[in-house]
Coordinates of C-alpha atoms (C1' of nucleotides) in Angstrom, one line a residue:
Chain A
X488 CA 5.4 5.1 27.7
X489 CA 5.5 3.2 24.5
X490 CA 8.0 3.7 22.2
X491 CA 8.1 6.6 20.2
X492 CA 6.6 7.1 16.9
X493 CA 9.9 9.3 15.9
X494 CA 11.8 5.8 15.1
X495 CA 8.8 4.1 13.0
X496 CA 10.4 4.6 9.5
X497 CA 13.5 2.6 10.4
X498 CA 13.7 0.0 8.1
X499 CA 15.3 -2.4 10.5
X500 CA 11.7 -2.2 12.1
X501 CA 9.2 -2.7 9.1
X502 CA 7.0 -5.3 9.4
X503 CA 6.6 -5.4 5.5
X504 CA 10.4 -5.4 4.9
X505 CA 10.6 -8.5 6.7
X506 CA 8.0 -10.1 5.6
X507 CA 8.8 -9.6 1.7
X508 CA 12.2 -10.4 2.9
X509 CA 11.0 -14.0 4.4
X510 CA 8.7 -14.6 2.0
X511 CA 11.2 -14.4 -0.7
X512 CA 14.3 -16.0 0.9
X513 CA 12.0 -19.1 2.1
X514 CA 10.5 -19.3 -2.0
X515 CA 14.3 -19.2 -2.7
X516 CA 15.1 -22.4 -0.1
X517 CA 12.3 -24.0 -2.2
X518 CA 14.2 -23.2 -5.6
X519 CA 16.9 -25.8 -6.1
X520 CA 14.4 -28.8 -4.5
X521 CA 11.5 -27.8 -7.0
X522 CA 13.8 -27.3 -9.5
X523 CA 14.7 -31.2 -9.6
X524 CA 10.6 -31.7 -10.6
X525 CA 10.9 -28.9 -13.6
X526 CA 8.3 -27.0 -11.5
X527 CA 8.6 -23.1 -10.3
X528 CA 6.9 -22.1 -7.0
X529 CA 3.5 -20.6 -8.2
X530 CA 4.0 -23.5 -10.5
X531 CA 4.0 -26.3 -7.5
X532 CA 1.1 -24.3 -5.7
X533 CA -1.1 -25.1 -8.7
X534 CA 0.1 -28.3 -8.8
X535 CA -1.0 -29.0 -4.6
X536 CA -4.4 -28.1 -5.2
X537 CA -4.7 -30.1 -8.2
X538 CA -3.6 -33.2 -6.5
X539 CA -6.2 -32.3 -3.7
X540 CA -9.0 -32.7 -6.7
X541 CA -9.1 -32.9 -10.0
X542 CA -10.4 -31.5 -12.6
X543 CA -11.0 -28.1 -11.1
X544 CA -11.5 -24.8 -12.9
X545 CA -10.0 -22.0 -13.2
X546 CA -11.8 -20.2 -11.2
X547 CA -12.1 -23.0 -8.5
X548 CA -8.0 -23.0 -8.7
X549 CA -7.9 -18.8 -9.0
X550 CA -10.5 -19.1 -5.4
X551 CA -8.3 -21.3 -3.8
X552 CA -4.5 -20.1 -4.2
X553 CA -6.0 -16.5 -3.8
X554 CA -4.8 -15.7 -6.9
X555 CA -6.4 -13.6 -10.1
X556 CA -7.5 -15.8 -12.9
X557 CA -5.4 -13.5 -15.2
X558 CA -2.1 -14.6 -13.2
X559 CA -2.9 -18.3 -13.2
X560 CA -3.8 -18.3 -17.0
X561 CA 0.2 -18.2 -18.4
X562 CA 1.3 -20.6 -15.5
X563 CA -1.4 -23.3 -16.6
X564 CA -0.5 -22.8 -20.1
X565 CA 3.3 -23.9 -19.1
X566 CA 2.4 -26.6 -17.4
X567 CA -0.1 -27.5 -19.9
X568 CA 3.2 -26.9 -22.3
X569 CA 5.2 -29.3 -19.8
X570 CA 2.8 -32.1 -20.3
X571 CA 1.4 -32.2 -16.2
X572 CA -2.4 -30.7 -16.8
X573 CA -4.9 -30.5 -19.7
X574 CA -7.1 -27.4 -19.9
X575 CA -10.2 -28.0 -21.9
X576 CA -14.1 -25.8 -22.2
X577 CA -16.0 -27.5 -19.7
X578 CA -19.0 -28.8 -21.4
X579 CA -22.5 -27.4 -20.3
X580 CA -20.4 -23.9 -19.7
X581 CA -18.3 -23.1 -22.2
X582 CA -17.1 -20.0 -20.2
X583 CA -15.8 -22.2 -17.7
X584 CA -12.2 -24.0 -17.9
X585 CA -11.5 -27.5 -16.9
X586 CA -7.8 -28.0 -15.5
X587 CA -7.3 -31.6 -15.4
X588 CA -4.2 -33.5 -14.2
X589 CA -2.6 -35.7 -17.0
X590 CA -1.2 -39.2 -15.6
X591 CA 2.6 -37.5 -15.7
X592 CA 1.0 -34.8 -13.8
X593 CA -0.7 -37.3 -11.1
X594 CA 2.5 -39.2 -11.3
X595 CA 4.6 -36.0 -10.4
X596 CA 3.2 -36.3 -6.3
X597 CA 5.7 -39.2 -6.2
X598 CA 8.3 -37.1 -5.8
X599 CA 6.5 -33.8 -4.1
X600 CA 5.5 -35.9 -1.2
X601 CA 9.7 -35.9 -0.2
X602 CA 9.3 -31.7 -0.4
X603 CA 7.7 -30.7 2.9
X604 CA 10.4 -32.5 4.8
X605 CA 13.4 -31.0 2.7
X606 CA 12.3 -27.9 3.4
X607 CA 11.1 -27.8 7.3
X608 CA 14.8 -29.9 7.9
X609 CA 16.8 -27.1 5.2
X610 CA 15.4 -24.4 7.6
X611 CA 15.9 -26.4 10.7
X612 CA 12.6 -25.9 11.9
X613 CA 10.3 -28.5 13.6
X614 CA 6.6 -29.2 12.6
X615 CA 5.3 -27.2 15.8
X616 CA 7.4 -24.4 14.7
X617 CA 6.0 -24.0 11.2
X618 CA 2.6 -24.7 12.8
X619 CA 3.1 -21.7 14.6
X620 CA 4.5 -19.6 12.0
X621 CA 1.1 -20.5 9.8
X622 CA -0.9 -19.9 11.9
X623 CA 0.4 -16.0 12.6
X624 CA 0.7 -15.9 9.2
X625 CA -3.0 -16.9 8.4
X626 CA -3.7 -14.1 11.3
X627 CA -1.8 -11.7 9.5
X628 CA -4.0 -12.4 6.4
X629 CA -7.3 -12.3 8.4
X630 CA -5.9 -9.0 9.0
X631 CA -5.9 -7.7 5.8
X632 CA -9.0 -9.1 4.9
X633 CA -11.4 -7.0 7.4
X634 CA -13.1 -4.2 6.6
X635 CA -10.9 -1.1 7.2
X636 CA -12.1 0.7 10.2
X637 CA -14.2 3.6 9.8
X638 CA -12.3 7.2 9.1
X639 CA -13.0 9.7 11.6
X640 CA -15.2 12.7 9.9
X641 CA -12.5 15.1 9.2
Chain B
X2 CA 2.8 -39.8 17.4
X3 CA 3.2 -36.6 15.2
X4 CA 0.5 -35.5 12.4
X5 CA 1.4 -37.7 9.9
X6 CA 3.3 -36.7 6.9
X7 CA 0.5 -38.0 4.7
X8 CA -1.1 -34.7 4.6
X9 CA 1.6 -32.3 4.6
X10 CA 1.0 -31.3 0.6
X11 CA -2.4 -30.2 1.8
X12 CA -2.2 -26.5 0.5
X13 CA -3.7 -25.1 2.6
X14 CA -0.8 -26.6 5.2
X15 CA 1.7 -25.1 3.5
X16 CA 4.1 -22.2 5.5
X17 CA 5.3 -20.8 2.1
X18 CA 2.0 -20.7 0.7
X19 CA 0.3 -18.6 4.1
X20 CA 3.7 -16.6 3.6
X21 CA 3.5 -15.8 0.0
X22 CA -0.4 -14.8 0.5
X23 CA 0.9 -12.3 3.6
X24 CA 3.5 -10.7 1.7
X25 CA 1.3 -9.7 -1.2
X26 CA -1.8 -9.4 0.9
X27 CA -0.3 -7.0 3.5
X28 CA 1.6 -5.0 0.5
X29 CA -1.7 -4.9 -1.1
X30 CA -2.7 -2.6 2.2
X31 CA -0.1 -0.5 1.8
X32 CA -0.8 0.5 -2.0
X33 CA -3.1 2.8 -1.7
X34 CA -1.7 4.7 0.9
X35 CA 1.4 4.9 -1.0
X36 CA -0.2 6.1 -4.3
X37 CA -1.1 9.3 -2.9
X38 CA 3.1 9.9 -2.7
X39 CA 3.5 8.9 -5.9
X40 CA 5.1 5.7 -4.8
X41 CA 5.5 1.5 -5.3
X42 CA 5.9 -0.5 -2.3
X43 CA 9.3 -1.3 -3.6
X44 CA 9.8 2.5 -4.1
X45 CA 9.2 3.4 -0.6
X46 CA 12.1 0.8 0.9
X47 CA 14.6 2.5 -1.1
X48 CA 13.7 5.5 0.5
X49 CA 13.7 4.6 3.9
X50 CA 17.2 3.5 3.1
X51 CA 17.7 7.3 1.6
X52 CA 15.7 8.9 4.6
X53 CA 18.4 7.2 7.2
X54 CA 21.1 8.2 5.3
X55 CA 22.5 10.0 2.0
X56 CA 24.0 10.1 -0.4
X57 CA 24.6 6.0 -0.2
X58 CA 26.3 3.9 -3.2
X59 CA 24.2 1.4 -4.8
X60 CA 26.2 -2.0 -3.8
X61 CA 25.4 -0.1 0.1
X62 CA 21.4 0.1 -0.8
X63 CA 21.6 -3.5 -1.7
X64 CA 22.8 -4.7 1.1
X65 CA 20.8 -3.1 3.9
X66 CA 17.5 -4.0 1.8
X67 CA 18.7 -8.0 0.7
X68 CA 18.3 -7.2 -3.5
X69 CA 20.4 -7.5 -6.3
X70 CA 21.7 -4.3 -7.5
X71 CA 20.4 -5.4 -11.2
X72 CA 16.6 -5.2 -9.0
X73 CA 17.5 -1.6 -7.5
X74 CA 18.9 -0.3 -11.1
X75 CA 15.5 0.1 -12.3
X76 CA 13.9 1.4 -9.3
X77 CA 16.2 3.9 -8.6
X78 CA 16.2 4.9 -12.4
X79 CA 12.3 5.2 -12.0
X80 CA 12.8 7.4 -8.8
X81 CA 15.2 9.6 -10.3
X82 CA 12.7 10.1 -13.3
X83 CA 10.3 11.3 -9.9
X84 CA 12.9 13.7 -8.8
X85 CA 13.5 12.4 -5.7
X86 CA 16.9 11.3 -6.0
X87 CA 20.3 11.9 -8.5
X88 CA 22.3 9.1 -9.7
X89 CA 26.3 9.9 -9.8
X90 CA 29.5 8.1 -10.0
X91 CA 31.3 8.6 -6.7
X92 CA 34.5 10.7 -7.6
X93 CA 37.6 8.4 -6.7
X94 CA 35.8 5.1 -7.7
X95 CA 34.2 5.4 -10.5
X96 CA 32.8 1.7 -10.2
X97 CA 30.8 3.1 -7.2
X98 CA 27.4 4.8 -8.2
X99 CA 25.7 7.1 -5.5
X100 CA 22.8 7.9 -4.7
X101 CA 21.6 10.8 -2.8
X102 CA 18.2 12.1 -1.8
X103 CA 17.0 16.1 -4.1
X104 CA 15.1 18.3 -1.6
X105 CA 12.0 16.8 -3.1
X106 CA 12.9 13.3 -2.0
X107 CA 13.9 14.5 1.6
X108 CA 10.8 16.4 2.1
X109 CA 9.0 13.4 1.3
X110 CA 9.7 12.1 4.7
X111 CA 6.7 14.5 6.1
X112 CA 4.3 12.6 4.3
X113 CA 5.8 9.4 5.1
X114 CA 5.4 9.5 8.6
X115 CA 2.0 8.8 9.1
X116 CA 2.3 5.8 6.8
X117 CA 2.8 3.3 9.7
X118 CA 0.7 4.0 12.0
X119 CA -1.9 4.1 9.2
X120 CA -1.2 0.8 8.1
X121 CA -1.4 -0.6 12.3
X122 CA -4.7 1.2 12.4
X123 CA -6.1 -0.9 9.0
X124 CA -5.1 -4.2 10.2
X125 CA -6.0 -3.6 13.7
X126 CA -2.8 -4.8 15.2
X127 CA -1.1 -2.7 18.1
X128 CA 2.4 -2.4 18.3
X129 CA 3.3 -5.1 20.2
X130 CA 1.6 -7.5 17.7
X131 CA 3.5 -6.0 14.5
X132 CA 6.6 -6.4 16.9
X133 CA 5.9 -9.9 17.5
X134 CA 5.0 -11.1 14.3
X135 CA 8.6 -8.8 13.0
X136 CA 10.2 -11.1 15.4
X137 CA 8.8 -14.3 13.5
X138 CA 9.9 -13.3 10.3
X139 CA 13.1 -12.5 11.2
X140 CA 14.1 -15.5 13.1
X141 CA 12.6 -17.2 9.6
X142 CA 15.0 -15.2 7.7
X143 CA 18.0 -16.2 9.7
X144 CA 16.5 -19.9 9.4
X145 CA 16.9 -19.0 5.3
X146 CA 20.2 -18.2 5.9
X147 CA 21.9 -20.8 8.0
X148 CA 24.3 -23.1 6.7
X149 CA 22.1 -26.1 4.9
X150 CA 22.4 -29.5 7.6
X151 CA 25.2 -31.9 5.9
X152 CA 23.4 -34.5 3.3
X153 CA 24.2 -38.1 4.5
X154 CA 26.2 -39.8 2.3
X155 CA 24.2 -41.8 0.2
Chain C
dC1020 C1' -37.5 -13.8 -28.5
dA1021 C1' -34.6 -9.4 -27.8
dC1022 C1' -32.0 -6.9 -24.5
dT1023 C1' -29.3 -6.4 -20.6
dA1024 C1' -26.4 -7.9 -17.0
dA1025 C1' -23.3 -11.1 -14.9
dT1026 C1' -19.7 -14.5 -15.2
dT1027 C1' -15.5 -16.3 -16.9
dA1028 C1' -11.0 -16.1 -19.5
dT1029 C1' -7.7 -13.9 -22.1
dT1030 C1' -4.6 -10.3 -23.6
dA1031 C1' -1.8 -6.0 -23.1
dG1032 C1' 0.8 -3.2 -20.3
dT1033 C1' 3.4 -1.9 -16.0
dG1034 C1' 6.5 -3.2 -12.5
dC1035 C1' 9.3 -6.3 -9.5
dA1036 C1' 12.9 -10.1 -8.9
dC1037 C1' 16.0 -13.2 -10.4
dT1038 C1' 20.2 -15.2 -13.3
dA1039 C1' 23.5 -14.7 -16.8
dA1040 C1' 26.3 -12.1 -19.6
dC1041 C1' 28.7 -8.0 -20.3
dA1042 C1' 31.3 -3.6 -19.5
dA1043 C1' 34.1 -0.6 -16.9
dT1044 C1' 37.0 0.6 -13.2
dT1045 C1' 40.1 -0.5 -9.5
dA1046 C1' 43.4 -3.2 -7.0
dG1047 C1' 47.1 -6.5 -6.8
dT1048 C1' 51.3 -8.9 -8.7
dG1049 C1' 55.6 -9.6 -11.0
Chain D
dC1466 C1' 54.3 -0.9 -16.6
dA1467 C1' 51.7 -5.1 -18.2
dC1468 C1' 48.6 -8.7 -16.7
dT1469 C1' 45.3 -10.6 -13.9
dA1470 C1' 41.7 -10.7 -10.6
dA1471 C1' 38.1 -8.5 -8.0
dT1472 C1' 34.4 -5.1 -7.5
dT1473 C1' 30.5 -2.6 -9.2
dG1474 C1' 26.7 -1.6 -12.4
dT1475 C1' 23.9 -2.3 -16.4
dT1476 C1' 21.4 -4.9 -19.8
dA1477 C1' 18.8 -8.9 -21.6
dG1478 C1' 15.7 -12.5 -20.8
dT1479 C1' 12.4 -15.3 -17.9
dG1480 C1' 8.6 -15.4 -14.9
dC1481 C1' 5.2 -13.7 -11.4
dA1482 C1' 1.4 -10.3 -10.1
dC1483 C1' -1.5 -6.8 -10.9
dT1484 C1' -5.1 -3.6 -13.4
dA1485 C1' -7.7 -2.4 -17.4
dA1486 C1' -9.7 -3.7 -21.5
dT1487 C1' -11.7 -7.1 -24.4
dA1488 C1' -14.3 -11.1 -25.8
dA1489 C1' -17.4 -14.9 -25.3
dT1490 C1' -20.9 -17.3 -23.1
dT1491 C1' -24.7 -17.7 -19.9
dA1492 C1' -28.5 -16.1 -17.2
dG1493 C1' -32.2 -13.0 -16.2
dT1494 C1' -36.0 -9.8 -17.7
dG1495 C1' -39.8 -7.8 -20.2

DNA sequence: CACTAATTATTAGTGCACTAACAATTAGTG
DNA sequence: CACTAATTGTTAGTGCACTAATAATTAGTG
């Protein structure tokens, strides 16, 4: 028999709790390191796709970090504010945003490229072991992303 | 040789970025089904808490779900507003504040027990898979939590 | 060309999470 | 008892994330 349904609102066993739990403690291991760059979290995520290509726009940057275009717009206009990115109409389409990298913004990778390390040797974890935590993470995401099964006809 | 550290600021490489995406992607499943009790994601931890035992003080709520009690204050002020719990100073410490479950909140519980199983059957995952990928997180919670390794001296 | 629809950003408002500062009570010490 | 320290909550302020509403531009249609 599997076990019973009776125990599944223990919190101790909630997949959700953990995982809000993990995601925030390991953004909270990333603090103090990104801290040093002047650069929140959501802040450095913007900043690793824009040193993967550059310009991009908005809506490019919103598609790729899975993130509403409404939630990016304040963090681009801090780091705009902190000198690392310009954001400019794009000409041609003047609904479109250009988010470009300014040379302190570029420059800024320097010092990101010691970040991946810190953290995997903070949490003591080897590169197969976060390979493997990605990758049931990026499950766990497909998961949410298919169509929910059909309801029964009640 | 290992993958080489030249691409490991590749975003979509990135553990806290699949990990971030999760957390708000798999509470995102969960909202809907908790709307129809009148409830945030947030909202419905504190009442597992509440629905394992009550009354319990605040500083004890904190602790089982990893929050500052300056988080739970508005929460629990919020569910108080919904009727589902009362906020009192515990007679003999009146530092202590406790909170304890109305018959509204208790009776609650009914509706919450379908909640899991709902959320298996949307993402498709049986019960071993939720318990495996429970196991990940917490093992990457208790990575959060060790001891950082001694820095060399420089 | 005029009208409509779609695309793209921004702003306002709600709620969560954190730190820092503050207030209040309780416990410990001489 | 008076003084100090520790515990416990609350409030203020910053920032993220979402939805809804709005605005502006562009594209499509007759």
């Amino acid at each position: 028999m599997s076990t019973p349904a009776e125990d599944d609102l223990l919190l101790e066993r909630q997949l959700c709790f953990a995982l809000t739990v993990a995601s925030r403690s390991v953004v909270g291991i990333y603090k103090p390191v990104l801290e040093r760059m002047g650069l929140t979290h959501p802040q450095y995520l913007v900043m690793l796709a824009l040193w993967e290509r550059s310009p991009r726009t908005l809506k490019d940057i919103s598609d790729a970090l899975l993130h509403e275009p409404a939630t990016l717009s304040p963090i681009l206009r801090r780091l705009e504010e902190a000198g690392l990115l310009t954001r400019e109409r794009v000409p041609g389409n003047e609904r479109a945003l250009a988010v470009t990298l300014t040379e302190a913004g570029a420059a800024l990778r320097e010092q990101a490229t010691a970040v991946p390390g810190t953290i995997m040797e903070r949490l003591g974890l080897s590169r197969e072991e976060v390979a493997e935590l990605h990758a049931a993470m990026t499950g766990l995401i497909a998961a949410t992303q298919r169509p929910a099964p059909a309801t029964l006809p009640g």
